Short mmCIF file of C-alpha atoms in Angstrom, two decimals:
data_model
loop_
_atom_site.label_atom_id
_atom_site.label_comp_id
_atom_site.label_asym_id
_atom_site.label_seq_id
_atom_site.Cartn_x
_atom_site.Cartn_y
_atom_site.Cartn_z
CA MET A 1 0.00 0.00 0.00
CA LYS A 2 2.85 2.36 0.92
CA ASN A 3 4.60 1.68 -2.40
CA LYS A 4 1.33 2.28 -4.27
CA ILE A 5 0.89 5.66 -2.56
CA CYS A 6 4.48 6.64 -3.37
CA PHE A 7 3.90 5.63 -7.00
CA LEU A 8 0.74 7.75 -7.21
CA VAL A 9 2.56 10.72 -5.68
CA LEU A 10 5.29 10.40 -8.32
CA VAL A 11 2.70 10.18 -11.11
CA PHE A 12 0.84 13.25 -9.87
CA SER A 13 4.13 15.11 -9.40
CA PHE A 14 5.13 14.27 -12.96
CA ILE A 15 1.74 15.43 -14.32
CA SER A 16 1.97 18.68 -12.33
CA PHE A 17 5.48 19.34 -13.56
CA THR A 18 4.48 18.62 -17.16
CA VAL A 19 1.49 20.98 -16.99
CA SER A 20 3.43 23.74 -15.24
CA ALA A 21 6.28 23.43 -17.73
CA THR A 22 3.98 23.97 -20.69
CA ILE A 23 4.20 27.45 -22.16
CA VAL A 24 0.84 29.09 -22.76
CA LEU A 25 -0.10 32.05 -24.96
CA PRO A 26 -2.99 34.46 -24.51
CA ASN A 27 -5.75 34.17 -27.10
CA ILE A 28 -4.73 37.44 -28.75
CA PHE A 29 -1.79 35.45 -30.19
CA LYS A 30 -3.45 32.98 -32.53
CA ASP A 31 -3.40 31.86 -36.13
CA HIS A 32 -4.56 34.54 -38.61
CA MET A 33 -3.55 37.45 -36.38
CA VAL A 34 -2.16 40.78 -37.55
CA LEU A 35 0.88 42.37 -35.90
CA GLN A 36 1.70 46.07 -36.16
CA ARG A 37 4.22 46.75 -38.92
CA ASN A 38 7.59 48.48 -38.51
CA SER A 39 7.46 48.24 -34.74
CA GLU A 40 8.78 46.56 -31.66
CA VAL A 41 5.79 44.48 -30.58
CA THR A 42 5.42 42.81 -27.22
CA ILE A 43 4.84 39.05 -27.16
CA TRP A 44 3.97 37.45 -23.85
CA GLY A 45 2.77 34.25 -22.23
CA TRP A 46 3.20 32.01 -19.20
CA GLY A 47 5.50 29.13 -18.32
CA ASP A 48 7.35 27.31 -15.58
CA LEU A 49 9.61 29.34 -13.28
CA ASN A 50 12.98 30.05 -14.86
CA GLU A 51 11.88 28.25 -18.02
CA GLU A 52 13.73 29.28 -21.16
CA VAL A 53 11.33 30.38 -23.90
CA SER A 54 12.34 31.05 -27.48
CA VAL A 55 10.42 32.64 -30.35
CA MET A 56 11.47 32.42 -33.98
CA THR A 57 9.99 34.84 -36.53
CA SER A 58 9.78 33.53 -40.09
CA TRP A 59 10.09 36.95 -41.74
CA ASP A 60 13.76 37.15 -40.73
CA ASN A 61 14.41 33.72 -39.09
CA LYS A 62 15.57 35.53 -35.99
CA VAL A 63 15.35 33.79 -32.61
CA TYR A 64 14.44 35.72 -29.44
CA THR A 65 14.90 34.14 -26.01
CA THR A 66 13.98 34.90 -22.43
CA LYS A 67 13.40 33.14 -19.11
CA THR A 68 10.18 33.04 -17.15
CA PRO A 69 10.47 35.14 -13.94
CA LEU A 70 8.85 34.50 -10.55
CA THR A 71 5.54 35.88 -11.83
CA ALA A 72 5.43 32.97 -14.33
CA LYS A 73 4.68 35.52 -17.07
CA TRP A 74 7.37 36.04 -19.69
CA GLN A 75 7.53 38.63 -22.44
CA LEU A 76 9.70 39.55 -25.41
CA GLN A 77 10.10 42.54 -27.68
CA ILE A 78 10.10 41.49 -31.33
CA LYS A 79 10.84 43.66 -34.35
CA THR A 80 8.33 43.53 -37.17
CA PRO A 81 9.05 44.38 -40.81
CA GLU A 82 7.09 46.33 -43.41
CA ALA A 83 3.60 45.05 -44.13
CA GLY A 84 3.33 41.58 -45.62
CA GLY A 85 2.83 37.91 -44.96
CA PRO A 86 1.64 35.34 -44.32
CA TYR A 87 4.34 34.46 -41.81
CA SER A 88 4.69 32.08 -38.89
CA LEU A 89 5.91 32.34 -35.29
CA GLN A 90 7.43 29.36 -33.51
CA PHE A 91 7.40 29.24 -29.70
CA LYS A 92 9.48 26.70 -27.80
CA GLY A 93 9.55 25.87 -24.10
CA LYS A 94 10.81 22.94 -22.08
CA ALA A 95 7.84 20.70 -22.70
CA ASN A 96 5.98 22.01 -25.72
CA GLU A 97 6.12 23.91 -28.96
CA ILE A 98 3.51 26.26 -30.45
CA VAL A 99 3.48 27.38 -34.07
CA LEU A 100 1.24 30.22 -35.19
CA GLU A 101 0.46 30.23 -38.90
CA ASP A 102 -0.98 32.73 -41.37
CA VAL A 103 0.32 35.73 -39.41
CA LEU A 104 0.11 39.03 -41.27
CA ILE A 105 2.05 42.24 -40.67
CA GLY A 106 0.09 45.46 -41.17
CA GLU A 107 -1.96 48.03 -39.27
CA VAL A 108 -3.90 47.17 -36.11
CA TRP A 109 -6.79 49.27 -34.74
CA LEU A 110 -8.73 48.85 -31.51
CA CYS A 111 -12.49 49.55 -31.51
CA SER A 112 -14.51 50.13 -28.36
CA GLY A 113 -17.68 51.70 -27.03
CA GLN A 114 -21.28 50.62 -26.82
CA SER A 115 -23.96 49.18 -29.10
CA ASN A 116 -23.34 51.39 -32.13
CA MET A 117 -19.76 50.11 -32.22
CA GLU A 118 -20.89 46.54 -31.54
CA TRP A 119 -23.65 46.81 -34.18
CA SER A 120 -23.16 44.34 -37.02
CA ALA A 121 -24.61 43.70 -40.46
CA GLU A 122 -26.61 40.90 -38.87
CA HIS A 123 -28.25 43.43 -36.54
CA GLY A 124 -29.30 45.47 -39.57
CA ILE A 125 -27.43 48.02 -41.69
CA ASP A 126 -28.12 49.72 -45.00
CA ASN A 127 -27.78 47.36 -47.95
CA ALA A 128 -26.90 44.51 -45.59
CA ALA A 129 -27.32 41.55 -47.96
CA GLU A 130 -25.02 42.98 -50.62
CA GLU A 131 -22.45 44.14 -48.08
CA ILE A 132 -22.29 40.69 -46.51
CA GLU A 133 -22.06 38.90 -49.87
CA ASN A 134 -19.15 41.07 -51.01
CA ALA A 135 -17.15 40.92 -47.76
CA ASN A 136 -14.25 38.82 -49.05
CA TYR A 137 -11.07 40.50 -47.89
CA PRO A 138 -8.42 37.94 -46.88
CA ASN A 139 -6.06 40.69 -45.69
CA ILE A 140 -8.58 42.06 -43.19
CA ARG A 141 -8.66 40.15 -39.91
CA PHE A 142 -11.14 40.42 -37.02
CA PHE A 143 -10.72 39.78 -33.31
CA THR A 144 -13.80 40.17 -31.09
CA VAL A 145 -12.93 40.32 -27.40
CA LEU A 146 -15.54 38.23 -25.63
CA LYS A 147 -17.51 40.01 -22.94
CA ARG A 148 -15.84 39.68 -19.57
CA THR A 149 -16.09 41.72 -16.37
CA SER A 150 -13.53 41.83 -13.60
CA GLU A 151 -13.02 43.81 -10.41
CA THR A 152 -9.25 43.51 -10.87
CA GLU A 153 -7.03 44.02 -13.90
CA GLN A 154 -6.69 40.87 -16.00
CA ASP A 155 -3.97 39.92 -18.47
CA HIS A 156 -5.83 37.46 -20.70
CA ALA A 157 -8.58 38.32 -23.22
CA TYR A 158 -10.87 35.71 -24.75
CA GLY A 159 -11.58 35.49 -28.46
CA GLN A 160 -9.99 34.40 -31.73
CA TRP A 161 -8.71 35.93 -34.95
CA GLU A 162 -10.85 35.42 -38.04
CA THR A 163 -10.33 36.19 -41.71
CA CYS A 164 -12.85 38.58 -43.26
CA ILE A 165 -15.34 36.52 -45.25
CA PRO A 166 -19.12 36.94 -45.45
CA GLU A 167 -19.72 34.51 -42.56
CA THR A 168 -17.42 36.44 -40.19
CA MET A 169 -18.15 39.98 -41.38
CA ARG A 170 -21.90 39.66 -40.77
CA TYR A 171 -21.35 39.31 -37.00
CA PHE A 172 -18.48 41.77 -36.59
CA SER A 173 -18.65 45.49 -35.81
CA ALA A 174 -19.97 47.09 -39.01
CA THR A 175 -18.25 50.39 -38.23
CA GLY A 176 -14.96 48.56 -37.65
CA TYR A 177 -15.36 46.61 -40.89
CA PHE A 178 -16.09 49.65 -43.05
CA PHE A 179 -13.17 51.50 -41.45
CA ALA A 180 -10.85 48.57 -42.19
CA ARG A 181 -12.10 48.18 -45.75
CA ARG A 182 -11.42 51.82 -46.55
CA ILE A 183 -7.93 51.79 -44.95
CA GLN A 184 -7.04 48.51 -46.63
CA SER A 185 -8.16 49.70 -50.06
CA GLU A 186 -6.09 52.89 -49.77
CA LEU A 187 -2.93 51.46 -48.21
CA ASN A 188 -3.14 47.99 -49.78
CA ILE A 189 -1.74 46.31 -46.68
CA PRO A 190 -3.19 43.91 -44.08
CA ILE A 191 -5.50 45.42 -41.46
CA GLY A 192 -6.34 43.95 -38.07
CA ILE A 193 -9.41 45.16 -36.18
CA ILE A 194 -9.95 44.32 -32.50
CA ASP A 195 -13.51 44.96 -31.25
CA THR A 196 -14.34 45.36 -27.55
CA GLY A 197 -17.78 46.98 -27.90
CA TRP A 198 -20.53 46.27 -25.35
CA GLY A 199 -23.99 47.75 -25.80
CA ALA A 200 -25.47 50.16 -23.23
CA THR A 201 -22.17 50.75 -21.46
CA SER A 202 -21.06 54.07 -20.02
CA ALA A 203 -17.56 55.46 -20.39
CA GLU A 204 -16.94 54.82 -16.69
CA VAL A 205 -16.77 51.04 -17.12
CA TRP A 206 -14.02 51.46 -19.74
CA THR A 207 -11.91 53.76 -17.56
CA PRO A 208 -9.14 52.52 -15.19
CA GLU A 209 -9.75 52.60 -11.46
CA SER A 210 -6.80 54.96 -10.97
CA VAL A 211 -8.77 57.75 -12.69
CA PHE A 212 -11.50 57.63 -10.05
CA GLU A 213 -9.05 57.21 -7.19
CA ASN A 214 -7.47 60.54 -8.17
CA ASN A 215 -10.66 62.44 -9.03
CA ASN A 216 -13.47 62.71 -6.48
CA TYR A 217 -15.68 64.65 -8.91
CA LEU A 218 -15.64 61.84 -11.47
CA LYS A 219 -16.13 59.30 -8.72
CA GLU A 220 -19.26 61.13 -7.56
CA GLN A 221 -20.54 61.50 -11.12
CA SER A 222 -20.07 57.79 -11.78
CA ALA A 223 -22.67 57.04 -9.10
CA LYS A 224 -25.34 58.52 -11.40
CA ILE A 225 -24.95 55.63 -13.87
CA GLN A 226 -27.78 53.24 -13.06
CA GLU A 227 -27.85 49.51 -13.55
CA ASN A 228 -29.51 48.26 -16.72
CA LYS A 229 -30.35 44.82 -18.07
CA TRP A 230 -27.86 45.02 -20.92
CA ALA A 231 -24.56 46.03 -19.34
CA PRO A 232 -22.66 46.37 -16.04
CA ASN A 233 -22.30 49.84 -14.53
CA GLN A 234 -19.43 49.44 -12.05
CA PRO A 235 -16.54 51.77 -12.92
CA SER A 236 -13.48 50.08 -14.48
CA ILE A 237 -15.09 46.65 -14.67
CA LEU A 238 -14.74 46.33 -18.45
CA TYR A 239 -11.42 48.10 -18.62
CA ASN A 240 -10.14 45.41 -16.25
CA GLY A 241 -11.68 42.51 -18.13
CA MET A 242 -11.42 43.57 -21.79
CA ILE A 243 -8.96 46.45 -22.32
CA ASN A 244 -6.18 45.82 -19.81
CA PRO A 245 -5.60 42.23 -21.06
CA ILE A 246 -4.53 43.58 -24.47
CA LYS A 247 -2.86 46.83 -23.39
CA ASP A 248 0.53 45.45 -24.46
CA PHE A 249 -0.69 44.38 -27.90
CA LYS A 250 0.69 47.02 -30.26
CA ILE A 251 -1.91 49.07 -32.11
CA ALA A 252 -1.83 51.90 -34.63
CA GLY A 253 -4.76 53.67 -32.98
CA ALA A 254 -8.20 53.43 -31.39
CA LEU A 255 -11.78 54.09 -32.51
CA TRP A 256 -14.58 54.98 -30.07
CA TYR A 257 -18.36 55.06 -30.58
CA GLN A 258 -20.11 55.74 -27.27
CA GLY A 259 -21.88 58.43 -25.29
CA GLU A 260 -25.59 57.64 -25.20
CA SER A 261 -25.35 56.00 -21.78
CA ASN A 262 -23.72 59.09 -20.27
CA VAL A 263 -26.63 61.46 -20.81
CA VAL A 264 -27.44 61.14 -17.08
CA ASN A 265 -24.13 62.81 -16.14
CA ALA A 266 -23.54 64.72 -19.37
CA GLU A 267 -21.77 67.72 -17.84
CA SER A 268 -18.87 65.55 -16.69
CA TYR A 269 -18.33 63.75 -19.98
CA GLU A 270 -15.47 65.89 -21.29
CA GLU A 271 -13.42 65.39 -18.14
CA LEU A 272 -14.22 61.68 -17.97
CA PHE A 273 -13.59 61.04 -21.67
CA SER A 274 -10.35 63.03 -21.67
CA SER A 275 -9.15 61.13 -18.61
CA MET A 276 -10.03 57.82 -20.22
CA ILE A 277 -8.12 58.62 -23.41
CA THR A 278 -5.10 59.81 -21.43
CA SER A 279 -5.13 56.71 -19.22
CA TRP A 280 -5.31 54.34 -22.20
CA ARG A 281 -2.33 56.07 -23.77
CA LYS A 282 -0.40 56.02 -20.52
CA SER A 283 -0.96 52.28 -20.09
CA ARG A 284 0.45 51.64 -23.58
CA GLY A 285 3.29 54.11 -23.28
CA TYR A 286 2.60 56.13 -26.43
CA ASP A 287 0.11 58.72 -27.71
CA PHE A 288 -1.67 56.72 -30.39
CA PRO A 289 -4.41 58.36 -32.51
CA PHE A 290 -7.84 58.27 -30.89
CA TYR A 291 -10.79 58.93 -33.23
CA PHE A 292 -14.39 58.96 -32.03
CA VAL A 293 -17.96 59.29 -33.25
CA GLN A 294 -20.11 62.04 -31.79
CA ILE A 295 -23.47 60.66 -30.66
CA ALA A 296 -26.35 61.34 -33.02
CA PRO A 297 -29.44 63.43 -32.31
CA PHE A 298 -32.07 61.27 -30.60
CA LYS A 299 -35.18 61.64 -28.46
CA TYR A 300 -33.65 61.35 -25.00
CA GLY A 301 -35.82 62.04 -21.95
CA ASP A 302 -34.45 65.48 -21.16
CA SER A 303 -34.48 68.07 -23.96
CA GLN A 304 -30.79 68.94 -23.67
CA ASN A 305 -28.77 66.16 -22.03
CA GLY A 306 -27.95 64.52 -25.37
CA VAL A 307 -26.71 67.74 -26.97
CA VAL A 308 -24.62 68.47 -23.87
CA VAL A 309 -22.82 65.15 -24.42
CA ARG A 310 -22.28 66.08 -28.08
CA ASP A 311 -20.78 69.41 -27.07
CA GLN A 312 -18.62 67.77 -24.41
CA GLN A 313 -17.31 65.39 -27.07
CA ARG A 314 -16.52 68.36 -29.33
CA ARG A 315 -14.59 70.00 -26.52
CA SER A 316 -12.57 66.82 -26.05
CA LEU A 317 -10.86 67.56 -29.37
CA LYS A 318 -8.46 69.79 -27.45
CA ILE A 319 -6.62 66.56 -26.61
CA ALA A 320 -3.81 66.14 -29.12
CA ASN A 321 -4.06 63.51 -31.85
CA THR A 322 -7.81 63.05 -31.63
CA GLY A 323 -10.52 63.35 -34.28
CA MET A 324 -14.32 63.42 -34.26
CA VAL A 325 -16.94 62.27 -36.75
CA VAL A 326 -20.27 64.14 -36.75
CA VAL A 327 -23.24 62.00 -37.85
CA SER A 328 -26.25 64.32 -37.48
CA ASP A 329 -26.91 64.06 -41.23
CA ILE A 330 -26.95 60.23 -41.36
CA CYS A 331 -29.22 59.44 -38.43
CA THR A 332 -32.85 59.40 -37.44
CA ILE A 333 -34.07 60.81 -34.14
CA ASP A 334 -36.39 57.82 -33.72
CA ASP A 335 -33.68 55.15 -33.74
CA ILE A 336 -30.71 55.16 -31.40
CA HIS A 337 -29.00 52.71 -33.79
CA PRO A 338 -28.65 54.46 -37.17
CA THR A 339 -28.27 51.85 -39.90
CA ASN A 340 -25.87 53.86 -42.06
CA LYS A 341 -22.66 52.45 -40.65
CA GLN A 342 -20.91 52.69 -44.03
CA ASP A 343 -20.47 56.45 -43.83
CA VAL A 344 -19.47 56.28 -40.16
CA GLY A 345 -16.62 53.89 -40.96
CA LEU A 346 -15.69 55.91 -44.05
CA ARG A 347 -15.48 59.18 -42.14
CA LEU A 348 -13.38 57.62 -39.40
CA ALA A 349 -11.08 56.11 -42.02
CA ASN A 350 -10.70 59.39 -43.87
CA ILE A 351 -9.58 61.10 -40.67
CA ALA A 352 -6.98 58.35 -40.16
CA LEU A 353 -5.85 58.50 -43.79
CA LYS A 354 -5.34 62.25 -43.58
CA ASN A 355 -4.07 62.81 -40.05
CA HIS A 356 -2.20 59.59 -39.32
CA TYR A 357 -1.20 58.13 -42.68
CA THR A 358 -1.04 61.48 -44.59
CA VAL A 359 -2.22 59.94 -47.86
CA PHE A 360 -5.58 61.72 -48.21
CA ASP A 361 -5.88 65.38 -49.20
CA GLY A 362 -9.63 65.90 -48.84
CA THR A 363 -11.52 67.67 -46.06
CA VAL A 364 -12.35 65.17 -43.32
CA ASN A 365 -14.07 67.36 -40.71
CA GLY A 366 -17.30 69.27 -40.69
CA PRO A 367 -17.27 72.89 -39.48
CA LEU A 368 -16.18 73.17 -35.85
CA PHE A 369 -16.87 76.23 -33.75
CA LYS A 370 -13.82 78.48 -33.44
CA GLY A 371 -14.95 81.79 -31.94
CA ILE A 372 -17.27 84.80 -32.01
CA GLN A 373 -16.79 88.51 -32.52
CA VAL A 374 -19.50 90.90 -31.36
CA ILE A 375 -19.93 93.88 -33.68
CA GLY A 376 -22.65 96.09 -32.24
CA LYS A 377 -25.87 94.10 -32.36
CA LYS A 378 -24.38 91.53 -34.71
CA VAL A 379 -22.28 88.47 -33.94
CA GLU A 380 -19.77 86.99 -36.37
CA VAL A 381 -19.19 83.26 -35.87
CA THR A 382 -16.04 81.64 -37.23
CA PHE A 383 -15.34 77.95 -37.75
CA GLU A 384 -12.51 75.63 -38.49
CA HIS A 385 -13.00 73.61 -41.70
CA SER A 386 -15.43 76.25 -42.96
CA GLU A 387 -14.57 76.26 -46.66
CA GLY A 388 -17.66 76.51 -48.82
CA LEU A 389 -20.32 76.85 -46.13
CA TYR A 390 -23.83 76.16 -47.38
CA THR A 391 -27.26 75.00 -46.22
CA ASN A 392 -28.98 71.89 -47.50
CA GLY A 393 -31.55 73.74 -49.58
CA LYS A 394 -33.29 75.49 -46.68
CA LYS A 395 -32.60 78.74 -44.93
CA LEU A 396 -29.91 78.63 -42.26
CA GLU A 397 -31.53 77.64 -38.97
CA HIS A 398 -30.88 76.61 -35.37
CA PHE A 399 -28.65 79.51 -34.25
CA GLU A 400 -29.54 81.31 -31.01
CA LEU A 401 -28.21 84.39 -29.21
CA ALA A 402 -28.18 85.40 -25.54
CA GLY A 403 -27.18 88.52 -23.64
CA ASP A 404 -26.13 89.02 -20.04
CA ASP A 405 -29.38 87.47 -18.81
CA GLY A 406 -28.39 84.10 -20.30
CA LEU A 407 -31.74 83.68 -22.07
CA PHE A 408 -31.37 82.36 -25.60
CA HIS A 409 -33.53 83.56 -28.50
CA PRO A 410 -33.70 82.39 -32.13
CA ALA A 411 -31.32 84.33 -34.37
CA SER A 412 -31.45 85.27 -38.01
CA ALA A 413 -28.40 83.80 -39.70
CA ARG A 414 -26.64 84.30 -43.02
CA ILE A 415 -23.42 83.03 -44.51
CA ASN A 416 -20.74 85.58 -45.41
CA ASN A 417 -17.30 84.45 -46.66
CA ASP A 418 -17.26 81.17 -44.72
CA LYS A 419 -18.51 82.91 -41.59
CA VAL A 420 -22.01 83.13 -40.13
CA ILE A 421 -23.51 86.52 -39.20
CA LEU A 422 -26.22 86.49 -36.51
CA THR A 423 -28.77 89.02 -35.29
CA SER A 424 -31.82 88.87 -33.05
CA GLY A 425 -34.36 91.57 -32.31
CA ASN A 426 -34.73 90.13 -28.81
CA VAL A 427 -31.04 90.44 -27.96
CA LYS A 428 -29.71 94.01 -28.14
CA ALA A 429 -26.29 93.23 -26.63
CA PRO A 430 -25.39 89.65 -27.60
CA LYS A 431 -22.75 87.80 -25.60
CA ARG A 432 -23.30 84.10 -26.25
CA VAL A 433 -24.13 81.85 -29.20
CA ARG A 434 -25.34 78.30 -29.46
CA TYR A 435 -26.19 76.11 -32.42
CA ALA A 436 -28.46 73.07 -32.87
CA TRP A 437 -28.91 73.08 -29.12
CA SER A 438 -31.42 70.31 -28.46
CA ASN A 439 -31.34 66.55 -28.38
CA THR A 440 -33.10 66.18 -31.72
CA THR A 441 -31.99 69.14 -33.84
CA LEU A 442 -30.48 68.13 -37.18
CA ALA A 443 -27.81 70.56 -38.35
CA ASN A 444 -28.37 72.13 -41.77
CA LEU A 445 -25.04 73.95 -42.10
CA PHE A 446 -22.43 72.07 -44.14
CA ASN A 447 -19.01 72.71 -45.68
CA SER A 448 -17.82 71.97 -49.20
CA ALA A 449 -17.10 68.34 -48.22
CA ALA A 450 -20.83 67.92 -47.42
CA LEU A 451 -20.00 67.36 -43.74
CA PRO A 452 -22.31 68.84 -41.07
CA THR A 453 -21.53 71.38 -38.38
CA SER A 454 -21.27 70.12 -34.81
CA SER A 455 -23.60 71.44 -32.13
CA PHE A 456 -21.90 73.96 -29.86
CA ILE A 457 -22.34 76.61 -27.20
CA SER A 458 -19.85 79.47 -27.13
CA ASP A 459 -19.09 79.44 -23.38
#
């Protein structure tokens, strides 16, 4: 009996040693993945203590080695070449070998936000059947991070890389797909899109805990986010479970499509959103481009909380290397999920192609409020990106003026040399201007690129 017990102990010890000596990779490193080109990318995994791990890259047949530290998590910095592939990566440990095949080198973008980012062709988009049928792009790869919550920061995301074919495109973020398709067609290189969208989420759940620890105002404002049946509301819970696990995976930039769930604490959105962007960049160690979609006009409960979020998003553009897409011309106030995701992805891509890749010369922004000059009873409003201002066939509407009393009145508006001149018989000494200032107002002022003006208030 004693010998039998000793034998079993040896067997179990051998099994334990074998399992612990097996190197393991996170799911973000799988067949069909895309790695960021011309970079030093971080590769990581887990193994036995002091285990030697080697990685060989087929694009240059170079071997990188390291040893697993006491944390059992090892990592390596690997140099990637110009875009191309397919390549392979070979991982070797003491007890096992892993080979990743069909690896492409190109541009990687991270998508996040709520349901409009998560929204797929299967959910319903314009011209869905034709878009799905034609979605054969072998050099576009998708990774959907599976929904996971965590009260502590995790280092493993769940999901798998998939090649863009009709069967995979129909369930992937439509905005992410149309962005990738436009970038890929212009640059003619592989594109990887990682989607972390979760419908009905507020920005708080995507923001690291450290932001709230250092900001009592944002911590108090986060308490206004109520529970709902579609998404968690605890601050940082999705950052921990879905963003932090891939914070070391090199990306070219990030895309964001969220804001509807923050109408209950709209006045704090600029500070929260700015802090979130800054924290994501800090965790990655570089100031990657961050492009976002302004929420669309919609019939929210309060008459102004939606437009306040839109204006707060506009103000967030003061953060360097950001860009905003205005969608008030491609929405309907009766549907919080506009089905025209093609133009959303196209507009995001055009911003990236102009600002980040510098290969597009066209205008990519609608008019953005710049300033006012009071001239007697008149106010002159200036904009950035104001070339060729025009209205969409109707008279120019939705401008308002206010004096010292703060009461806004409708203003008569006319276009003069890419500026807007305002007057109001009810405001003798104007001091403030606002435009399209309600949840449901659809802007009718456009520039020569047929892009709409963002809502704003001049304070």
